[in-house]
């Protein structure tokens, strides 16, 4: 870490794998930014050919330090989810509320309790809705300790600067093991009231070939949330079946992305031996990435994949967008967990690389 750029007041941490398989695809290195909410900036991936490439869409470390230095376009830390892999806590996705006049805030009801959240994102069209996006730790500085292939951090988040009903302690861990990259987050309710909680991760997976059209996505999900448009990307409250549609990515080897625009939330996930499994295959580069989680609270996978870009964002998360809105029919589980005082919850995602045929 000596000489590493300071980002958010803390140095970047570069992890090196110690127990790699002798050959084949594997994650060899990871760069974590404790000063920006423990986001993953980059991971290095060994291809079947032996070449090592960047696994995530992200700028080099020095450039990332400049982009994450703050400023008008980084309000509430939202540059952290423009590349790399931000951690989304205590909610993922979008929350709308009443604009607070003269402030970049909204007032929203969270589990029936009032909260004032940063209004840090929204549609780009004139008059488009503005809202809170992707949690409250995007620019948090997390105390940490690092070893060669592992880094741990702990954040006494409390009530997230007075913005959230409930109080939390957060423990983070990234580790490289056996060619895989593992993220684990442990949350404990340290308050006297129930803690509403959503957790997610926002990694931009780079396609080594750069050929997005032939890349294949596998997400075994029965439903996706309908959105009003792809500018605001706000749910209408309707859950649409995926079977037989262009959004049916459940086949064993997935479905080619072609020119389909995606900024869609998939739910009613079909688990395999208790796990949610998402795969992104790049046949032109003979490699794929498998995203696995056995965390029972993961109810949704958001996928962002704009045509013409060499990346696909896969976000395993607890909650749908607008989880407390009155748009949802009775009985729909929008995914937010609730921790009772003293209760713990863990979120773990494992990234694996594998060879694929051309």
mmCIF file of C-alpha atoms in Angstrom:
data_model
loop_
_atom_site.group_PDB
_atom_site.id
_atom_site.type_symbol
_atom_site.label_atom_id
_atom_site.label_comp_id
_atom_site.label_asym_id
_atom_site.label_seq_id
_atom_site.Cartn_x
_atom_site.Cartn_y
_atom_site.Cartn_z
ATOM 1 C CA UNK A 1 0.000 0.000 0.000
ATOM 2 C CA UNK A 2 3.033 2.282 0.244
ATOM 3 C CA UNK A 3 2.658 5.116 -2.242
ATOM 4 C CA UNK A 4 -0.912 4.157 -3.150
ATOM 5 C CA UNK A 5 -3.188 7.110 -3.952
ATOM 6 C CA UNK A 6 -5.357 8.387 -1.114
ATOM 7 C CA UNK A 7 -9.002 8.068 -2.084
ATOM 8 C CA UNK A 8 -11.518 9.280 0.451
ATOM 9 C CA UNK A 9 -8.691 9.736 2.956
ATOM 10 C CA UNK A 10 -7.502 6.122 2.772
ATOM 11 C CA UNK A 11 -5.060 4.311 0.506
ATOM 12 C CA UNK A 12 -6.176 1.816 -2.093
ATOM 13 C CA UNK A 13 -5.630 -1.794 -1.017
ATOM 14 C CA UNK A 14 -4.308 -4.237 -3.630
ATOM 15 C CA UNK A 15 -4.874 -7.915 -2.843
ATOM 16 C CA UNK A 16 -2.831 -10.703 -4.438
ATOM 17 C CA UNK A 17 -4.026 -14.310 -4.770
ATOM 18 C CA UNK A 18 -1.828 -16.880 -3.023
ATOM 19 C CA UNK A 19 -3.403 -20.214 -3.959
ATOM 20 C CA UNK A 20 -4.201 -19.970 -7.673
ATOM 21 C CA UNK A 21 -4.817 -23.092 -9.750
ATOM 22 C CA UNK A 22 -1.872 -23.737 -12.055
ATOM 23 C CA UNK A 23 -3.867 -23.061 -15.219
ATOM 24 C CA UNK A 24 -7.259 -21.893 -16.389
ATOM 25 C CA UNK A 25 -9.386 -18.820 -15.678
ATOM 26 C CA UNK A 26 -8.948 -17.284 -12.238
ATOM 27 C CA UNK A 27 -9.119 -14.008 -10.347
ATOM 28 C CA UNK A 28 -5.538 -13.042 -9.524
ATOM 29 C CA UNK A 29 -5.762 -9.580 -7.945
ATOM 30 C CA UNK A 30 -8.267 -7.119 -6.489
ATOM 31 C CA UNK A 31 -8.124 -3.404 -5.657
ATOM 32 C CA UNK A 32 -10.403 -2.179 -2.862
ATOM 33 C CA UNK A 33 -11.095 1.426 -1.815
ATOM 34 C CA UNK A 34 -11.855 1.577 1.937
ATOM 35 C CA UNK A 35 -12.188 5.367 1.662
ATOM 36 C CA UNK A 36 -15.151 4.983 -0.695
ATOM 37 C CA UNK A 37 -17.427 2.624 1.192
ATOM 38 C CA UNK A 38 -15.199 -0.450 0.588
ATOM 39 C CA UNK A 39 -16.009 -0.397 -3.124
ATOM 40 C CA UNK A 40 -14.135 -2.792 -5.391
ATOM 41 C CA UNK A 41 -12.314 -0.685 -7.955
ATOM 42 C CA UNK A 42 -10.762 -3.464 -10.011
ATOM 43 C CA UNK A 43 -10.150 -7.197 -10.227
ATOM 44 C CA UNK A 44 -7.671 -8.904 -12.511
ATOM 45 C CA UNK A 45 -8.731 -11.999 -14.429
ATOM 46 C CA UNK A 46 -6.524 -14.690 -15.952
ATOM 47 C CA UNK A 47 -7.986 -15.924 -19.231
ATOM 48 C CA UNK A 48 -7.733 -19.522 -20.497
ATOM 49 C CA UNK A 49 -4.854 -18.330 -22.716
ATOM 50 C CA UNK A 50 -2.911 -17.216 -19.636
ATOM 51 C CA UNK A 51 -3.276 -13.505 -20.456
ATOM 52 C CA UNK A 52 -4.316 -11.381 -17.460
ATOM 53 C CA UNK A 53 -6.873 -8.622 -18.093
ATOM 54 C CA UNK A 54 -9.054 -6.203 -16.137
ATOM 55 C CA UNK A 55 -12.270 -7.931 -15.056
ATOM 56 C CA UNK A 56 -14.159 -4.714 -14.271
ATOM 57 C CA UNK A 57 -14.933 -1.594 -16.263
ATOM 58 C CA UNK A 58 -13.004 1.055 -14.331
ATOM 59 C CA UNK A 59 -10.330 3.689 -14.905
ATOM 60 C CA UNK A 60 -6.726 3.199 -13.755
ATOM 61 C CA UNK A 61 -6.098 3.924 -10.091
ATOM 62 C CA UNK A 62 -4.650 7.418 -10.567
ATOM 63 C CA UNK A 63 -7.556 8.453 -12.793
ATOM 64 C CA UNK A 64 -10.076 6.904 -10.385
ATOM 65 C CA UNK A 65 -8.555 8.969 -7.585
ATOM 66 C CA UNK A 66 -9.302 12.127 -9.562
ATOM 67 C CA UNK A 67 -12.826 11.023 -10.459
ATOM 68 C CA UNK A 68 -13.615 10.150 -6.843
ATOM 69 C CA UNK A 69 -12.147 13.349 -5.404
ATOM 70 C CA UNK A 70 -15.598 14.868 -4.941
ATOM 71 C CA UNK A 71 -17.313 17.735 -6.676
ATOM 72 C CA UNK A 72 -20.747 18.602 -8.004
ATOM 73 C CA UNK A 73 -21.131 15.350 -9.955
ATOM 74 C CA UNK A 74 -20.179 13.266 -6.899
ATOM 75 C CA UNK A 75 -22.957 14.405 -4.580
ATOM 76 C CA UNK A 76 -23.510 11.767 -1.870
ATOM 77 C CA UNK A 77 -20.765 9.667 -3.464
ATOM 78 C CA UNK A 78 -22.641 8.699 -6.619
ATOM 79 C CA UNK A 79 -19.449 8.546 -8.744
ATOM 80 C CA UNK A 80 -18.773 5.308 -6.863
ATOM 81 C CA UNK A 81 -21.446 3.492 -8.874
ATOM 82 C CA UNK A 82 -20.201 4.791 -12.239
ATOM 83 C CA UNK A 83 -17.556 2.039 -12.515
ATOM 84 C CA UNK A 84 -15.906 -0.722 -10.491
ATOM 85 C CA UNK A 85 -18.185 -2.259 -7.879
ATOM 86 C CA UNK A 86 -19.885 -0.089 -5.235
ATOM 87 C CA UNK A 87 -21.540 -1.528 -2.123
ATOM 88 C CA UNK A 88 -25.185 -0.494 -1.692
ATOM 89 C CA UNK A 89 -26.332 -0.173 1.945
ATOM 90 C CA UNK A 90 -28.887 0.276 3.617
ATOM 91 C CA UNK A 91 -30.850 0.125 0.354
ATOM 92 C CA UNK A 92 -30.114 -0.667 -3.256
ATOM 93 C CA UNK A 93 -31.749 0.919 -6.273
ATOM 94 C CA UNK A 94 -34.151 3.885 -6.220
ATOM 95 C CA UNK A 95 -36.290 5.487 -3.514
ATOM 96 C CA UNK A 96 -38.596 8.404 -4.304
ATOM 97 C CA UNK A 97 -40.039 10.919 -1.899
ATOM 98 C CA UNK A 98 -41.129 14.519 -1.521
ATOM 99 C CA UNK A 99 -38.487 17.039 -2.583
ATOM 100 C CA UNK A 100 -37.259 19.220 0.264
ATOM 101 C CA UNK A 101 -37.381 22.790 -1.010
ATOM 102 C CA UNK A 102 -33.951 24.357 -1.303
ATOM 103 C CA UNK A 103 -32.176 21.123 -0.391
ATOM 104 C CA UNK A 104 -30.805 18.199 -2.382
ATOM 105 C CA UNK A 105 -32.910 15.871 -0.284
ATOM 106 C CA UNK A 106 -36.159 13.970 -0.311
ATOM 107 C CA UNK A 107 -38.465 13.065 2.532
ATOM 108 C CA UNK A 108 -39.600 9.453 2.377
ATOM 109 C CA UNK A 109 -41.338 6.961 4.611
ATOM 110 C CA UNK A 110 -39.105 3.973 5.308
ATOM 111 C CA UNK A 111 -40.945 1.118 6.982
ATOM 112 C CA UNK A 112 -43.503 3.701 8.083
ATOM 113 C CA UNK A 113 -40.893 6.017 9.625
ATOM 114 C CA UNK A 114 -39.727 9.351 8.172
ATOM 115 C CA UNK A 115 -36.281 9.679 6.608
ATOM 116 C CA UNK A 116 -34.453 12.416 4.714
ATOM 117 C CA UNK A 117 -32.308 10.928 1.960
ATOM 118 C CA UNK A 118 -29.889 12.579 -0.480
ATOM 119 C CA UNK A 119 -31.476 13.314 -3.861
ATOM 120 C CA UNK A 120 -28.420 12.125 -5.779
ATOM 121 C CA UNK A 121 -29.793 10.682 -9.033
ATOM 122 C CA UNK A 122 -32.648 10.862 -11.496
ATOM 123 C CA UNK A 123 -33.719 11.012 -15.105
ATOM 124 C CA UNK A 124 -31.934 13.284 -17.559
ATOM 125 C CA UNK A 125 -34.967 14.434 -19.565
ATOM 126 C CA UNK A 126 -36.504 17.828 -18.681
ATOM 127 C CA UNK A 127 -38.825 17.445 -15.709
ATOM 128 C CA UNK A 128 -37.741 13.864 -14.999
ATOM 129 C CA UNK A 129 -38.042 12.549 -11.452
ATOM 130 C CA UNK A 130 -35.067 12.899 -9.113
ATOM 131 C CA UNK A 131 -34.588 10.477 -6.242
ATOM 132 C CA UNK A 132 -32.295 8.747 -3.765
ATOM 133 C CA UNK A 133 -30.066 6.074 -5.270
ATOM 134 C CA UNK A 134 -27.948 3.181 -4.016
ATOM 135 C CA UNK A 135 -27.607 3.704 -0.303
ATOM 136 C CA UNK A 136 -25.741 5.859 2.176
ATOM 137 C CA UNK A 137 -22.137 4.570 2.332
ATOM 138 C CA UNK A 138 -20.913 5.428 -1.179
ATOM 139 C CA UNK A 139 -18.445 8.005 0.163
ATOM 140 C CA UNK A 140 -17.946 6.563 3.663
ATOM 141 C CA UNK A 141 -14.411 6.127 4.990
ATOM 142 C CA UNK A 142 -14.134 2.640 6.503
ATOM 143 C CA UNK A 143 -11.363 1.714 8.986
ATOM 144 C CA UNK A 144 -9.646 -1.434 7.724
ATOM 145 C CA UNK A 145 -6.837 -3.935 8.065
ATOM 146 C CA UNK A 146 -5.318 -5.813 5.150
ATOM 147 C CA UNK A 147 -3.292 -8.918 4.500
ATOM 148 C CA UNK A 148 -1.884 -10.196 1.219
ATOM 149 C CA UNK A 149 -5.093 -11.785 -0.075
ATOM 150 C CA UNK A 150 -7.717 -10.410 2.327
ATOM 151 C CA UNK A 151 -8.971 -7.067 3.572
ATOM 152 C CA UNK A 152 -11.442 -6.451 6.385
ATOM 153 C CA UNK A 153 -13.216 -3.245 7.323
ATOM 154 C CA UNK A 154 -15.618 -2.186 10.061
ATOM 155 C CA UNK A 155 -17.947 0.805 9.963
ATOM 156 C CA UNK A 156 -19.990 1.969 12.931
ATOM 157 C CA UNK A 157 -22.645 3.356 10.599
ATOM 158 C CA UNK A 158 -25.161 4.139 13.340
ATOM 159 C CA UNK A 159 -28.179 5.847 11.788
ATOM 160 C CA UNK A 160 -26.154 6.760 8.672
ATOM 161 C CA UNK A 161 -25.671 10.386 9.617
ATOM 162 C CA UNK A 162 -29.228 10.822 10.858
ATOM 163 C CA UNK A 163 -30.716 9.744 7.534
ATOM 164 C CA UNK A 164 -32.043 6.269 8.338
ATOM 165 C CA UNK A 165 -34.451 4.781 10.883
ATOM 166 C CA UNK A 166 -32.380 2.320 12.892
ATOM 167 C CA UNK A 167 -28.702 1.869 13.730
ATOM 168 C CA UNK A 168 -26.172 -0.560 12.247
ATOM 169 C CA UNK A 169 -22.614 -1.803 12.561
ATOM 170 C CA UNK A 170 -21.164 -3.085 9.281
ATOM 171 C CA UNK A 171 -18.307 -5.550 8.782
ATOM 172 C CA UNK A 172 -16.795 -6.058 5.322
ATOM 173 C CA UNK A 173 -14.429 -8.635 3.884
ATOM 174 C CA UNK A 174 -12.951 -9.277 0.450
ATOM 175 C CA UNK A 175 -10.778 -12.327 -0.040
ATOM 176 C CA UNK A 176 -9.112 -14.097 -2.941
ATOM 177 C CA UNK A 177 -9.213 -17.863 -2.562
ATOM 178 C CA UNK A 178 -8.659 -20.718 -5.006
ATOM 179 C CA UNK A 179 -9.055 -18.469 -8.037
ATOM 180 C CA UNK A 180 -12.327 -16.935 -6.776
ATOM 181 C CA UNK A 181 -13.109 -13.494 -5.328
ATOM 182 C CA UNK A 182 -15.465 -13.421 -2.347
ATOM 183 C CA UNK A 183 -17.300 -10.463 -0.801
ATOM 184 C CA UNK A 184 -18.924 -10.777 2.623
ATOM 185 C CA UNK A 185 -20.872 -8.130 4.532
ATOM 186 C CA UNK A 186 -22.159 -8.654 8.083
ATOM 187 C CA UNK A 187 -24.781 -6.277 9.464
ATOM 188 C CA UNK A 188 -25.799 -5.991 13.110
ATOM 189 C CA UNK A 189 -28.696 -3.946 14.474
ATOM 190 C CA UNK A 190 -27.138 -1.979 17.331
ATOM 191 C CA UNK A 191 -30.180 0.219 17.959
ATOM 192 C CA UNK A 192 -33.291 -0.105 20.075
ATOM 193 C CA UNK A 193 -35.682 -0.181 17.093
ATOM 194 C CA UNK A 194 -36.106 -2.546 14.131
ATOM 195 C CA UNK A 195 -33.618 -1.830 11.337
ATOM 196 C CA UNK A 196 -34.957 -1.838 7.749
ATOM 197 C CA UNK A 197 -32.214 -3.114 5.466
ATOM 198 C CA UNK A 198 -31.401 -3.643 1.840
ATOM 199 C CA UNK A 199 -27.941 -4.718 0.659
ATOM 200 C CA UNK A 200 -26.570 -4.903 -2.873
ATOM 201 C CA UNK A 201 -23.398 -4.873 -4.968
ATOM 202 C CA UNK A 202 -22.856 -3.016 -8.267
ATOM 203 C CA UNK A 203 -19.939 -4.583 -10.241
ATOM 204 C CA UNK A 204 -19.352 -3.558 -13.878
ATOM 205 C CA UNK A 205 -18.090 -6.730 -15.570
ATOM 206 C CA UNK A 206 -15.826 -5.924 -18.486
ATOM 207 C CA UNK A 207 -16.139 -8.139 -21.576
ATOM 208 C CA UNK A 208 -12.551 -9.112 -22.487
ATOM 209 C CA UNK A 209 -13.443 -9.416 -26.179
ATOM 210 C CA UNK A 210 -15.209 -6.042 -26.214
ATOM 211 C CA UNK A 211 -17.983 -7.679 -28.275
ATOM 212 C CA UNK A 212 -21.186 -7.111 -26.347
ATOM 213 C CA UNK A 213 -23.555 -8.546 -28.989
ATOM 214 C CA UNK A 214 -22.241 -12.114 -28.674
ATOM 215 C CA UNK A 215 -21.948 -12.046 -24.863
ATOM 216 C CA UNK A 216 -24.425 -14.382 -23.184
ATOM 217 C CA UNK A 217 -26.273 -13.703 -19.937
ATOM 218 C CA UNK A 218 -27.898 -16.315 -17.711
ATOM 219 C CA UNK A 219 -30.357 -15.177 -15.024
ATOM 220 C CA UNK A 220 -32.942 -17.739 -13.980
ATOM 221 C CA UNK A 221 -35.859 -15.484 -13.054
ATOM 222 C CA UNK A 222 -39.590 -15.848 -13.612
ATOM 223 C CA UNK A 223 -40.422 -12.134 -13.382
ATOM 224 C CA UNK A 224 -38.991 -8.705 -14.094
ATOM 225 C CA UNK A 225 -40.265 -5.352 -12.911
ATOM 226 C CA UNK A 226 -41.825 -3.158 -15.571
ATOM 227 C CA UNK A 227 -40.395 0.377 -15.664
ATOM 228 C CA UNK A 228 -41.903 3.570 -17.008
ATOM 229 C CA UNK A 229 -38.943 4.234 -19.325
ATOM 230 C CA UNK A 230 -35.153 3.839 -19.449
ATOM 231 C CA UNK A 231 -34.480 7.439 -18.410
ATOM 232 C CA UNK A 232 -36.125 7.562 -14.984
ATOM 233 C CA UNK A 233 -36.156 3.730 -14.734
ATOM 234 C CA UNK A 234 -38.948 3.787 -12.156
ATOM 235 C CA UNK A 235 -41.098 0.713 -11.532
ATOM 236 C CA UNK A 236 -44.774 0.828 -12.433
ATOM 237 C CA UNK A 237 -45.703 -1.835 -9.876
ATOM 238 C CA UNK A 238 -46.312 -4.503 -12.536
ATOM 239 C CA UNK A 239 -44.312 -7.739 -12.473
ATOM 240 C CA UNK A 240 -44.023 -9.223 -15.957
ATOM 241 C CA UNK A 241 -43.328 -12.886 -16.797
ATOM 242 C CA UNK A 242 -40.009 -13.442 -18.555
ATOM 243 C CA UNK A 243 -40.842 -16.770 -20.211
ATOM 244 C CA UNK A 244 -41.022 -16.530 -23.973
ATOM 245 C CA UNK A 245 -39.892 -12.883 -24.029
ATOM 246 C CA UNK A 246 -36.564 -11.263 -24.996
ATOM 247 C CA UNK A 247 -35.856 -11.139 -21.242
ATOM 248 C CA UNK A 248 -35.914 -14.916 -20.770
ATOM 249 C CA UNK A 249 -32.275 -15.537 -19.779
ATOM 250 C CA UNK A 250 -32.881 -18.789 -17.926
ATOM 251 C CA UNK A 251 -31.369 -21.284 -20.419
ATOM 252 C CA UNK A 252 -28.329 -23.242 -19.244
ATOM 253 C CA UNK A 253 -25.923 -21.305 -21.471
ATOM 254 C CA UNK A 254 -27.893 -18.085 -21.286
ATOM 255 C CA UNK A 255 -29.012 -15.869 -24.145
ATOM 256 C CA UNK A 256 -26.946 -13.587 -26.377
ATOM 257 C CA UNK A 257 -27.425 -9.916 -25.508
ATOM 258 C CA UNK A 258 -27.491 -8.753 -29.123
ATOM 259 C CA UNK A 259 -28.766 -5.174 -29.229
ATOM 260 C CA UNK A 260 -31.210 -5.472 -26.313
ATOM 261 C CA UNK A 261 -31.047 -2.519 -23.905
ATOM 262 C CA UNK A 262 -31.135 -3.634 -20.295
ATOM 263 C CA UNK A 263 -31.694 -1.680 -17.121
ATOM 264 C CA UNK A 264 -34.041 -4.232 -15.623
ATOM 265 C CA UNK A 265 -34.684 -5.793 -12.253
ATOM 266 C CA UNK A 266 -35.248 -9.561 -12.298
ATOM 267 C CA UNK A 267 -37.060 -11.247 -9.429
ATOM 268 C CA UNK A 268 -38.802 -14.530 -8.547
ATOM 269 C CA UNK A 269 -35.302 -15.972 -8.843
ATOM 270 C CA UNK A 270 -34.982 -19.709 -9.371
ATOM 271 C CA UNK A 271 -32.306 -21.012 -7.017
ATOM 272 C CA UNK A 272 -29.937 -23.886 -7.748
ATOM 273 C CA UNK A 273 -29.127 -25.964 -4.645
ATOM 274 C CA UNK A 274 -30.104 -22.934 -2.559
ATOM 275 C CA UNK A 275 -28.060 -20.442 -4.585
ATOM 276 C CA UNK A 276 -28.837 -17.596 -6.940
ATOM 277 C CA UNK A 277 -26.465 -18.124 -9.888
ATOM 278 C CA UNK A 278 -25.890 -15.562 -12.631
ATOM 279 C CA UNK A 279 -23.439 -16.180 -15.477
ATOM 280 C CA UNK A 280 -21.940 -13.794 -18.000
ATOM 281 C CA UNK A 281 -20.211 -15.595 -20.883
ATOM 282 C CA UNK A 282 -17.856 -14.041 -23.426
ATOM 283 C CA UNK A 283 -17.446 -16.815 -26.007
ATOM 284 C CA UNK A 284 -15.150 -14.676 -28.181
ATOM 285 C CA UNK A 285 -12.702 -14.546 -25.249
ATOM 286 C CA UNK A 286 -13.409 -18.173 -24.190
ATOM 287 C CA UNK A 287 -14.225 -17.087 -20.635
ATOM 288 C CA UNK A 288 -17.185 -16.584 -18.346
ATOM 289 C CA UNK A 289 -17.831 -15.147 -14.886
ATOM 290 C CA UNK A 290 -20.210 -16.850 -12.467
ATOM 291 C CA UNK A 291 -21.834 -14.800 -9.680
ATOM 292 C CA UNK A 292 -23.117 -16.971 -6.830
ATOM 293 C CA UNK A 293 -24.899 -16.174 -3.594
ATOM 294 C CA UNK A 294 -26.676 -18.353 -1.050
ATOM 295 C CA UNK A 295 -27.868 -15.308 0.928
ATOM 296 C CA UNK A 296 -31.607 -15.963 1.355
ATOM 297 C CA UNK A 297 -32.509 -12.271 1.428
ATOM 298 C CA UNK A 298 -31.295 -11.707 -2.158
ATOM 299 C CA UNK A 299 -34.634 -11.354 -3.960
ATOM 300 C CA UNK A 300 -33.543 -9.402 -7.033
ATOM 301 C CA UNK A 301 -30.829 -9.065 -9.654
ATOM 302 C CA UNK A 302 -30.619 -5.729 -11.464
ATOM 303 C CA UNK A 303 -28.865 -5.895 -14.849
ATOM 304 C CA UNK A 304 -27.597 -2.772 -16.598
ATOM 305 C CA UNK A 305 -26.206 -3.386 -20.107
ATOM 306 C CA UNK A 306 -26.490 -0.541 -22.616
ATOM 307 C CA UNK A 307 -25.785 -1.512 -26.252
ATOM 308 C CA UNK A 308 -22.451 -0.355 -27.596
ATOM 309 C CA UNK A 309 -20.700 -0.657 -24.235
ATOM 310 C CA UNK A 310 -18.175 -3.416 -23.395
ATOM 311 C CA UNK A 311 -19.594 -4.130 -19.933
ATOM 312 C CA UNK A 312 -22.547 -5.701 -18.144
ATOM 313 C CA UNK A 313 -23.492 -4.658 -14.613
ATOM 314 C CA UNK A 314 -24.925 -7.470 -12.478
ATOM 315 C CA UNK A 315 -26.335 -6.381 -9.104
ATOM 316 C CA UNK A 316 -27.412 -9.094 -6.632
ATOM 317 C CA UNK A 317 -29.560 -7.225 -4.130
ATOM 318 C CA UNK A 318 -32.220 -7.637 -1.491
ATOM 319 C CA UNK A 319 -34.822 -5.203 -2.735
ATOM 320 C CA UNK A 320 -36.688 -4.010 -5.776
ATOM 321 C CA UNK A 321 -36.628 -0.322 -6.651
ATOM 322 C CA UNK A 322 -39.120 1.800 -4.707
ATOM 323 C CA UNK A 323 -39.565 -0.915 -2.054
ATOM 324 C CA UNK A 324 -41.907 1.162 0.148
ATOM 325 C CA UNK A 325 -44.002 2.726 -2.616
ATOM 326 C CA UNK A 326 -47.752 2.115 -2.785
ATOM 327 C CA UNK A 327 -47.484 0.970 -6.427
ATOM 328 C CA UNK A 328 -47.013 -2.677 -5.495
ATOM 329 C CA UNK A 329 -49.980 -5.052 -5.290
ATOM 330 C CA UNK A 330 -50.820 -6.529 -1.918
ATOM 331 C CA UNK A 331 -48.645 -9.490 -1.038
ATOM 332 C CA UNK A 332 -45.652 -8.543 -3.211
ATOM 333 C CA UNK A 333 -42.384 -8.955 -1.290
ATOM 334 C CA UNK A 334 -40.275 -5.965 -2.326
ATOM 335 C CA UNK A 335 -37.244 -7.433 -0.580
ATOM 336 C CA UNK A 336 -36.295 -5.176 2.314
ATOM 337 C CA UNK A 337 -35.215 -7.136 5.375
ATOM 338 C CA UNK A 338 -35.926 -6.064 8.935
ATOM 339 C CA UNK A 339 -33.441 -6.769 11.723
ATOM 340 C CA UNK A 340 -34.631 -6.749 15.296
ATOM 341 C CA UNK A 341 -32.414 -5.159 17.977
ATOM 342 C CA UNK A 342 -29.268 -7.251 18.413
ATOM 343 C CA UNK A 343 -29.971 -9.336 15.308
ATOM 344 C CA UNK A 344 -27.320 -10.101 12.676
ATOM 345 C CA UNK A 345 -27.508 -10.734 8.938
ATOM 346 C CA UNK A 346 -24.844 -11.725 6.371
ATOM 347 C CA UNK A 347 -24.584 -11.080 2.627
ATOM 348 C CA UNK A 348 -22.022 -13.045 0.639
ATOM 349 C CA UNK A 349 -21.291 -13.156 -3.090
ATOM 350 C CA UNK A 350 -18.681 -15.336 -4.785
ATOM 351 C CA UNK A 351 -17.199 -14.581 -8.221
ATOM 352 C CA UNK A 352 -15.728 -17.482 -10.188
ATOM 353 C CA UNK A 353 -14.202 -17.573 -13.666
ATOM 354 C CA UNK A 354 -14.608 -20.495 -16.050
ATOM 355 C CA UNK A 355 -13.671 -21.464 -19.601
ATOM 356 C CA UNK A 356 -16.324 -21.505 -22.337
ATOM 357 C CA UNK A 357 -16.326 -22.760 -25.919
ATOM 358 C CA UNK A 358 -16.313 -20.384 -28.841
#
